[in-house]
Short mmCIF file of C-alpha atoms in Angstrom, two decimals:
data_model
loop_
_atom_site.label_atom_id
_atom_site.label_comp_id
_atom_site.label_asym_id
_atom_site.label_seq_id
_atom_site.Cartn_x
_atom_site.Cartn_y
_atom_site.Cartn_z
CA LEU A 161 19.95 -21.68 -54.54
CA LEU A 162 23.63 -21.67 -55.46
CA PRO A 163 25.16 -22.42 -58.88
CA ARG A 164 26.53 -25.94 -59.42
CA GLU A 165 30.03 -24.63 -60.15
CA ASP A 166 32.39 -23.20 -57.55
CA VAL A 167 31.64 -19.51 -56.82
CA SER A 168 33.50 -19.24 -53.51
CA THR A 169 35.93 -16.63 -54.94
CA LEU A 170 33.18 -14.58 -56.60
CA LYS A 171 31.02 -11.76 -55.28
CA PRO A 172 27.30 -11.66 -56.22
CA VAL A 173 26.32 -8.74 -58.48
CA GLY A 174 22.59 -9.20 -58.05
CA LYS A 175 19.94 -11.86 -57.73
CA GLU A 176 17.08 -13.29 -59.71
CA VAL A 177 13.80 -14.08 -57.92
CA THR A 178 11.31 -16.56 -59.39
CA GLU A 179 7.93 -17.09 -57.70
CA ARG A 180 5.61 -20.10 -57.77
CA LEU A 181 2.22 -20.34 -56.10
CA GLU A 182 2.04 -23.51 -53.98
CA TYR A 183 -0.50 -24.99 -51.58
CA GLN A 184 -0.13 -26.43 -48.10
CA PRO A 185 -3.24 -28.27 -46.89
CA GLY A 186 -4.85 -27.01 -43.72
CA GLU A 187 -3.80 -28.91 -40.65
CA LEU A 188 -5.26 -29.81 -37.31
CA PHE A 189 -3.07 -29.09 -34.32
CA VAL A 190 -3.29 -29.18 -30.54
CA LYS A 191 -3.10 -25.83 -28.81
CA GLN A 192 -1.85 -26.02 -25.23
CA PHE A 193 -2.60 -23.52 -22.49
CA VAL A 194 0.26 -23.86 -20.00
CA ARG A 195 -0.61 -22.36 -16.62
CA PRO A 196 2.00 -22.45 -13.84
CA GLU A 197 0.48 -23.54 -10.53
CA TYR A 198 1.50 -22.07 -7.19
CA ILE A 199 0.81 -22.73 -3.54
CA LYS A 200 0.47 -19.54 -1.51
CA PRO A 201 0.58 -19.94 2.29
CA SER A 202 -1.48 -17.71 4.52
CA GLU A 203 0.20 -15.07 6.65
CA ASP A 204 -0.01 -17.28 9.76
CA GLY A 205 1.37 -20.24 7.84
CA LEU A 206 -1.46 -22.51 8.94
CA THR A 207 -3.24 -22.74 5.57
CA ALA A 208 -2.41 -22.35 1.91
CA LYS A 209 -4.28 -21.80 -1.32
CA ARG A 210 -3.76 -22.84 -4.93
CA VAL A 211 -2.93 -19.97 -7.30
CA ILE A 212 -3.31 -20.47 -11.06
CA ALA A 213 -4.31 -18.28 -13.99
CA PRO A 214 -7.89 -18.77 -15.25
CA LEU A 215 -8.40 -20.36 -18.62
CA PRO A 216 -9.38 -18.01 -21.45
CA ALA A 217 -13.08 -18.08 -22.32
CA MET A 218 -13.78 -21.20 -24.38
CA PRO A 219 -16.64 -21.52 -26.85
CA LEU A 220 -17.66 -24.97 -25.60
CA GLU A 221 -16.85 -25.85 -22.01
CA LYS A 222 -15.45 -29.36 -21.43
CA SER A 223 -14.89 -29.84 -25.16
CA ILE A 224 -11.63 -30.24 -27.04
CA ALA A 225 -13.04 -28.30 -29.99
CA GLY A 226 -11.50 -24.85 -30.20
CA ALA A 227 -12.96 -21.74 -31.85
CA SER A 228 -11.02 -22.14 -35.09
CA LEU A 229 -12.04 -25.80 -35.52
CA LEU A 230 -15.72 -25.03 -34.94
CA THR A 231 -15.43 -22.21 -37.45
CA HIS A 232 -13.76 -24.43 -40.03
CA LEU A 233 -16.50 -27.06 -39.74
CA LEU A 234 -19.29 -24.51 -40.18
CA VAL A 235 -17.67 -22.43 -42.91
CA SER A 236 -16.76 -25.59 -44.84
CA LYS A 237 -20.37 -26.74 -44.73
CA PHE A 238 -22.33 -23.53 -45.22
CA VAL A 239 -19.93 -21.46 -47.33
CA ASP A 240 -17.92 -24.11 -49.18
CA HIS A 241 -20.83 -26.61 -49.21
CA GLN A 242 -18.82 -29.55 -47.87
CA PRO A 243 -21.02 -31.99 -45.91
CA VAL A 244 -19.61 -33.04 -42.54
CA TYR A 245 -18.88 -36.59 -43.63
CA ARG A 246 -16.64 -35.29 -46.43
CA GLN A 247 -14.79 -33.07 -43.99
CA LEU A 248 -14.17 -36.07 -41.74
CA GLU A 249 -12.73 -37.97 -44.69
CA ILE A 250 -10.28 -35.09 -45.23
CA PHE A 251 -9.33 -35.24 -41.54
CA LYS A 252 -8.64 -38.97 -41.89
CA ARG A 253 -6.06 -38.24 -44.57
CA GLN A 254 -4.27 -36.21 -41.88
CA ASN A 255 -4.46 -39.22 -39.53
CA VAL A 256 -7.12 -37.59 -37.35
CA ASN A 257 -10.23 -39.70 -36.73
CA ILE A 258 -13.25 -37.95 -35.22
CA ASN A 259 -16.66 -39.60 -34.87
CA TYR A 260 -19.50 -38.11 -36.87
CA SER A 261 -21.70 -38.04 -33.77
CA THR A 262 -19.03 -36.07 -31.89
CA VAL A 263 -18.81 -33.42 -34.60
CA SER A 264 -22.61 -33.26 -34.85
CA GLY A 265 -22.71 -32.57 -31.12
CA TRP A 266 -20.14 -29.79 -31.47
CA ILE A 267 -22.14 -28.18 -34.27
CA LYS A 268 -25.38 -28.42 -32.30
CA ASP A 269 -23.76 -26.76 -29.26
CA ALA A 270 -22.12 -24.11 -31.45
CA MET A 271 -25.55 -23.13 -32.79
CA VAL A 272 -26.65 -22.35 -29.24
CA LEU A 273 -23.83 -19.78 -29.11
CA VAL A 274 -24.85 -18.24 -32.46
CA ASP A 275 -28.56 -18.05 -31.59
CA PRO A 276 -28.55 -14.78 -29.54
CA VAL A 277 -26.46 -13.03 -32.20
CA TYR A 278 -28.88 -14.23 -34.90
CA ASN A 279 -31.86 -12.95 -32.90
CA LEU A 280 -30.21 -9.55 -32.63
CA HIS A 281 -29.48 -9.68 -36.37
CA CYS A 282 -33.18 -10.34 -37.06
CA LYS A 283 -34.21 -7.23 -35.14
CA GLU A 284 -31.69 -5.09 -36.98
CA VAL A 285 -32.74 -6.35 -40.43
CA LEU A 286 -36.44 -5.87 -39.74
CA ASN A 287 -35.89 -2.40 -38.29
CA THR A 288 -35.93 -0.80 -41.72
CA GLY A 289 -38.37 0.90 -44.03
CA TYR A 290 -37.65 -1.20 -47.13
CA LEU A 291 -37.23 -4.95 -47.54
CA ASN A 292 -36.86 -7.31 -50.47
CA ALA A 293 -38.48 -10.69 -49.84
CA ASP A 294 -38.32 -14.09 -51.51
CA GLU A 295 -38.47 -17.78 -50.64
CA THR A 296 -36.68 -20.92 -51.78
CA PRO A 297 -37.38 -24.62 -51.05
CA ILE A 298 -35.31 -26.98 -48.92
CA LYS A 299 -35.95 -30.67 -48.36
CA VAL A 300 -36.05 -31.76 -44.71
CA LEU A 301 -36.05 -35.33 -43.41
CA ASP A 302 -39.47 -36.34 -42.07
CA LYS A 303 -38.96 -38.01 -38.69
CA ASP A 304 -42.40 -39.60 -38.90
CA LYS A 305 -41.74 -41.29 -42.26
CA LYS A 306 -38.48 -43.17 -42.62
CA GLY A 307 -36.58 -42.14 -45.75
CA ALA A 308 -39.15 -39.48 -46.69
CA THR A 309 -38.51 -35.75 -46.91
CA HIS A 310 -40.67 -32.73 -46.22
CA GLN A 311 -40.69 -29.65 -48.43
CA GLY A 312 -39.74 -26.71 -46.25
CA TYR A 313 -38.83 -23.15 -47.24
CA TYR A 314 -36.22 -20.55 -46.47
CA TRP A 315 -37.95 -17.19 -46.39
CA SER A 316 -35.36 -14.53 -47.16
CA TYR A 317 -35.42 -10.81 -46.40
CA TYR A 318 -32.89 -8.25 -47.55
CA ASP A 319 -32.28 -4.72 -46.31
CA THR A 320 -30.84 -3.07 -49.42
CA GLN A 321 -29.76 0.09 -47.62
CA LYS A 322 -27.72 -1.52 -44.83
CA LYS A 323 -26.81 -4.61 -46.89
CA LEU A 324 -28.16 -7.12 -44.40
CA ALA A 325 -29.53 -10.55 -45.35
CA LEU A 326 -31.90 -12.61 -43.21
CA PHE A 327 -33.12 -16.19 -43.65
CA ASP A 328 -35.94 -17.76 -41.70
CA TYR A 329 -36.80 -21.45 -42.07
CA GLN A 330 -40.45 -22.43 -42.04
CA PRO A 331 -42.16 -25.75 -42.85
CA GLY A 332 -44.53 -24.21 -45.42
CA ARG A 333 -45.07 -21.52 -48.04
CA GLY A 334 -48.25 -19.90 -46.77
CA SER A 335 -48.66 -16.21 -46.02
CA VAL A 336 -48.83 -16.95 -42.29
CA TYR A 337 -45.03 -17.30 -42.18
CA PRO A 338 -43.94 -13.91 -43.58
CA LYS A 339 -46.79 -12.25 -41.67
CA ALA A 340 -45.43 -13.67 -38.41
CA MET A 341 -41.85 -12.70 -39.22
CA LEU A 342 -42.79 -9.18 -40.36
CA CYS A 343 -45.23 -8.50 -37.56
CA GLY A 344 -44.88 -4.81 -36.81
CA PHE A 345 -42.95 -4.03 -40.00
CA LYS A 346 -43.85 -0.73 -41.67
CA GLY A 347 -42.54 0.43 -45.02
CA TYR A 348 -41.97 -0.93 -48.52
CA LEU A 349 -42.04 -4.69 -49.11
CA GLN A 350 -40.86 -5.84 -52.54
CA SER A 351 -41.41 -9.36 -53.81
CA ASP A 352 -42.23 -11.41 -56.87
CA GLY A 353 -45.84 -12.02 -57.81
CA TYR A 354 -46.40 -14.88 -55.36
CA ASP A 355 -49.87 -14.65 -53.80
CA ALA A 356 -48.64 -15.04 -50.19
CA TYR A 357 -47.27 -11.50 -50.23
CA GLU A 358 -50.65 -10.09 -51.22
CA ALA A 359 -51.66 -10.53 -47.57
CA PHE A 360 -49.61 -7.41 -46.85
CA ASP A 361 -51.77 -5.30 -49.19
CA LYS A 362 -54.29 -4.93 -46.37
CA ILE A 363 -51.80 -4.13 -43.62
CA GLU A 364 -51.72 -0.44 -42.73
CA GLY A 365 -48.31 1.15 -43.14
CA VAL A 366 -47.01 -1.45 -45.61
CA THR A 367 -46.64 -0.64 -49.30
CA THR A 368 -46.11 -3.68 -51.51
CA LEU A 369 -44.33 -3.50 -54.85
CA CYS A 370 -43.36 -6.08 -57.43
CA CYS A 371 -40.25 -7.07 -59.31
CA TRP A 372 -39.54 -6.30 -62.97
CA ALA A 373 -37.04 -9.15 -63.24
CA HIS A 374 -39.82 -11.70 -62.68
CA ALA A 375 -42.07 -10.02 -65.24
CA ARG A 376 -39.22 -9.81 -67.77
CA ARG A 377 -38.42 -13.50 -67.27
CA LYS A 378 -41.90 -14.49 -68.40
CA PHE A 379 -41.47 -12.61 -71.69
CA PHE A 380 -38.12 -14.33 -72.27
CA GLU A 381 -39.97 -17.63 -71.89
CA ALA A 382 -42.64 -16.42 -74.33
CA LYS A 383 -40.09 -15.73 -77.09
CA GLU A 384 -40.31 -19.32 -78.33
CA TYR A 385 -44.05 -18.86 -78.83
CA ASP A 386 -44.12 -15.30 -80.28
CA ASN A 387 -40.64 -13.93 -80.74
CA ILE A 388 -41.64 -10.68 -82.50
CA ASN A 389 -44.12 -9.40 -79.91
CA ALA A 390 -42.14 -10.70 -76.95
CA GLU A 391 -39.08 -8.82 -78.25
CA LYS A 392 -41.13 -5.62 -78.57
CA ILE A 393 -41.99 -5.84 -74.89
CA LEU A 394 -38.47 -6.85 -73.83
CA THR A 395 -37.06 -3.85 -75.69
CA GLN A 396 -39.22 -1.52 -73.62
CA ILE A 397 -38.25 -3.26 -70.38
CA GLN A 398 -34.60 -3.02 -71.37
CA GLN A 399 -35.00 0.75 -71.62
CA LEU A 400 -36.15 0.77 -67.99
CA TYR A 401 -33.03 -1.12 -66.97
CA ALA A 402 -30.81 1.20 -69.04
CA ILE A 403 -32.21 4.13 -67.05
CA GLU A 404 -31.31 2.33 -63.81
CA ALA A 405 -27.80 1.63 -65.07
CA HIS A 406 -27.36 5.31 -65.89
CA CYS A 407 -28.41 6.31 -62.36
CA ARG A 408 -25.85 3.90 -60.87
CA ALA A 409 -23.09 5.07 -63.21
CA GLN A 410 -23.73 8.68 -62.24
CA CYS A 411 -23.87 7.80 -58.52
CA PHE A 412 -27.17 9.66 -58.21
CA THR A 413 -28.63 10.34 -54.77
CA PRO A 414 -32.06 8.82 -54.01
CA GLU A 415 -33.72 12.16 -54.76
CA GLN A 416 -31.89 12.44 -58.09
CA ILE A 417 -32.87 8.86 -58.94
CA LYS A 418 -36.51 9.64 -58.25
CA ASP A 419 -36.43 12.77 -60.44
CA HIS A 420 -34.65 10.91 -63.25
CA ARG A 421 -37.19 8.10 -63.16
CA GLN A 422 -40.08 10.52 -63.21
CA GLU A 423 -38.64 12.21 -66.28
CA HIS A 424 -37.45 9.15 -68.20
CA SER A 425 -38.97 5.93 -66.80
CA ILE A 426 -42.59 7.09 -66.60
CA PRO A 427 -42.86 7.76 -70.37
CA VAL A 428 -41.39 4.31 -71.10
CA LEU A 429 -43.85 2.70 -68.68
CA ASN A 430 -46.77 4.51 -70.31
CA THR A 431 -45.70 3.26 -73.75
CA LEU A 432 -45.20 -0.25 -72.42
CA GLU A 433 -48.58 -0.34 -70.70
CA GLN A 434 -50.36 0.63 -73.92
CA LEU A 435 -48.38 -1.99 -75.86
CA LEU A 436 -49.36 -4.68 -73.36
CA LYS A 437 -53.03 -3.73 -73.54
CA ASP A 438 -52.98 -3.77 -77.35
CA LEU A 439 -51.32 -7.19 -77.44
CA LEU A 440 -53.60 -8.60 -74.73
CA ALA A 441 -56.55 -8.18 -77.08
CA LYS A 442 -54.77 -10.25 -79.74
CA ALA A 443 -52.89 -12.92 -77.76
CA LEU A 444 -54.48 -16.20 -76.73
CA PRO A 445 -55.08 -16.06 -72.95
CA SER A 446 -53.63 -19.55 -72.49
CA SER A 447 -50.49 -18.86 -74.56
CA PRO A 448 -47.13 -18.07 -72.91
CA LEU A 449 -47.33 -14.50 -74.21
CA GLY A 450 -50.93 -14.09 -73.07
CA LYS A 451 -50.07 -15.35 -69.60
CA ALA A 452 -47.02 -13.06 -69.39
CA ILE A 453 -49.07 -10.02 -70.38
CA ALA A 454 -51.86 -10.87 -67.93
CA TYR A 455 -49.31 -11.43 -65.13
CA THR A 456 -47.73 -8.03 -65.77
CA LEU A 457 -50.90 -5.97 -66.17
CA ARG A 458 -52.41 -7.53 -63.04
CA ARG A 459 -49.45 -6.19 -61.06
CA TRP A 460 -48.96 -3.00 -63.06
CA GLU A 461 -49.44 -0.53 -60.22
CA LYS A 462 -47.02 -2.46 -57.98
CA LEU A 463 -44.48 -2.64 -60.81
CA CYS A 464 -44.51 1.14 -61.17
CA ILE A 465 -44.20 2.09 -57.48
CA TYR A 466 -40.38 1.96 -57.66
CA THR A 467 -40.44 5.23 -59.63
CA THR A 468 -41.89 7.12 -56.65
CA ASN A 469 -38.92 6.71 -54.30
CA GLY A 470 -35.21 6.74 -55.10
CA ILE A 471 -34.29 4.13 -52.46
CA LEU A 472 -36.45 1.49 -54.16
CA GLN A 473 -35.02 -1.04 -56.60
CA ILE A 474 -36.50 -1.93 -59.98
CA ASP A 475 -36.36 -5.62 -59.09
CA ASN A 476 -35.74 -8.20 -56.41
CA ASN A 477 -32.38 -9.37 -57.74
CA LEU A 478 -30.45 -8.40 -54.61
CA VAL A 479 -32.41 -10.80 -52.42
CA GLU A 480 -32.25 -13.49 -55.12
CA ASN A 481 -28.46 -13.16 -55.18
CA SER A 482 -28.36 -13.79 -51.43
CA ILE A 483 -30.26 -17.07 -51.96
CA ARG A 484 -27.74 -18.54 -54.42
CA PRO A 485 -25.46 -20.07 -51.76
CA ILE A 486 -28.46 -22.05 -50.51
CA ALA A 487 -29.02 -23.45 -54.00
CA LEU A 488 -25.35 -24.50 -54.16
CA GLY A 489 -25.53 -26.13 -50.75
CA ARG A 490 -28.73 -27.93 -51.70
CA LYS A 491 -26.88 -29.68 -54.53
CA ASN A 492 -24.21 -30.95 -52.15
CA TYR A 493 -26.04 -32.10 -49.04
CA LEU A 494 -29.50 -32.51 -50.62
CA PHE A 495 -31.58 -32.08 -47.44
CA ALA A 496 -31.55 -30.93 -43.81
CA GLY A 497 -31.68 -33.57 -41.10
CA SER A 498 -34.61 -31.98 -39.24
CA HIS A 499 -36.64 -28.79 -38.96
CA GLU A 500 -34.35 -27.69 -36.12
CA ARG A 501 -31.21 -28.22 -38.22
CA ALA A 502 -32.82 -26.35 -41.11
CA GLN A 503 -33.32 -23.32 -38.86
CA ASP A 504 -29.72 -23.65 -37.64
CA ALA A 505 -28.65 -23.43 -41.27
CA ALA A 506 -30.87 -20.36 -41.73
CA MET A 507 -28.98 -18.62 -38.92
CA LEU A 508 -25.60 -19.22 -40.51
CA TYR A 509 -26.80 -18.45 -44.04
CA SER A 510 -28.02 -15.08 -42.71
CA LEU A 511 -24.77 -14.17 -41.02
CA PHE A 512 -22.46 -15.54 -43.72
CA ALA A 513 -24.44 -13.76 -46.45
CA THR A 514 -24.06 -10.53 -44.50
CA CYS A 515 -20.30 -11.19 -44.24
CA ARG A 516 -20.16 -11.50 -48.02
CA LEU A 517 -22.12 -8.28 -48.51
CA HIS A 518 -19.67 -6.40 -46.26
CA ASN A 519 -16.52 -8.05 -47.70
CA ILE A 520 -15.81 -9.78 -44.39
CA ASN A 521 -13.93 -13.08 -44.30
CA PRO A 522 -16.48 -15.45 -42.68
CA GLU A 523 -13.76 -17.54 -41.02
CA HIS A 524 -12.20 -14.51 -39.35
CA TRP A 525 -15.58 -13.23 -38.18
CA LEU A 526 -16.94 -16.52 -36.83
CA THR A 527 -13.68 -17.34 -35.04
CA HIS A 528 -13.90 -13.88 -33.45
CA LEU A 529 -17.47 -14.61 -32.37
CA PHE A 530 -16.63 -17.98 -30.82
CA GLU A 531 -13.61 -16.55 -29.01
CA ASN A 532 -15.64 -13.72 -27.48
CA ILE A 533 -19.28 -14.80 -27.18
CA ASN A 534 -19.00 -16.20 -23.64
CA SER A 535 -17.16 -13.14 -22.32
CA THR A 536 -19.38 -10.53 -24.01
CA GLN A 537 -22.15 -8.92 -22.00
CA LYS A 538 -25.66 -9.07 -23.41
CA GLY A 539 -25.74 -5.32 -23.98
CA ASN A 540 -22.65 -5.55 -26.19
CA LEU A 541 -23.67 -8.51 -28.38
CA HIS A 542 -24.28 -6.15 -31.28
CA LEU A 543 -20.49 -5.73 -31.48
CA LEU A 544 -20.26 -9.36 -32.63
CA LEU A 545 -22.53 -8.88 -35.66
CA PRO A 546 -20.73 -9.24 -39.01
CA GLN A 547 -21.51 -5.69 -40.08
CA ASN A 548 -19.85 -4.39 -36.89
CA TYR A 549 -16.76 -6.60 -37.12
CA THR A 550 -13.44 -4.89 -37.77
CA PRO A 551 -10.82 -7.22 -39.26
CA VAL A 552 -7.53 -7.35 -37.38
CA SER A 553 -4.77 -6.02 -39.60
CA THR A 554 -1.78 -8.33 -40.04
#
């Protein structure tokens, strides 16, 4: 920018730079692959053949949808929680009209590409010795009852050591579903107090433990009924969490965490257990406090197991954090169109959650997957997993 007065005879002595952050909406564009075509005659000159470069591997053959567009549609829906119809309205403002059925077909075909990577991801998540587990509801349209929805569930599993999240859609909340998913699993399985997980108590090689966050929540709820006694219990639980915070601040190794818990957490737990037993004799069984105490004492052994191994967490909060994007999405698109589409969403929730845990841009990763999935040999599919993706430096 030049001054309004004449400076043609002057020499600049410096410059002043002022910055403003602006926004340019994303745009759709047509990418052309120009391939020169040649005719090459044979040595005898009697025949000739057409010579042209092959097209790069495309995510969807015979489709105009490129890798970046497919990525944008899926990331917008499952990360930014924008239903497809809203995305199409945004496209219209850019004078691009695409039928909803066309986009739905693209998304359905794209899921076929993601499926083998998701299956490999499942194996990697379940190949661990310690999992957090939880479940959250999702409404699914019932094809047999017009306008009605079915209550399905996303069962979530989290490998805290490798920071891998896994979601599995199932139509119900019974123990049969996690038992099928975790068939062959050996190690620690941490969950809330839901009865379905008790089925693993009888499986050899599986040690079940419970979550202090769920127990603590019940005493917060009991404060309105008996604030004094609920606060006494919450104070003890807070000491347990302070010990955990100290271990994190000191960057303790698992062995150091175990030793620190044995020295400091066990005495707090012993005091807390006695307090709970004393109050149980006084509290009404049907009261919020009575129910909270009974819930905790019934699971006492499982609530204390975390002190025996430094890799174990005091609660299930890590897996609960991975579920939050589902809750946000649920508010925006309300339900899944079918059981099949709900499982498609589970695949992307798993992989996008893992991207977040590894600080990977989901758009960069998914574009990379779509650009390479059809040219990657089966034995190298693991290279396309989010945790194995290396961002390209710019």
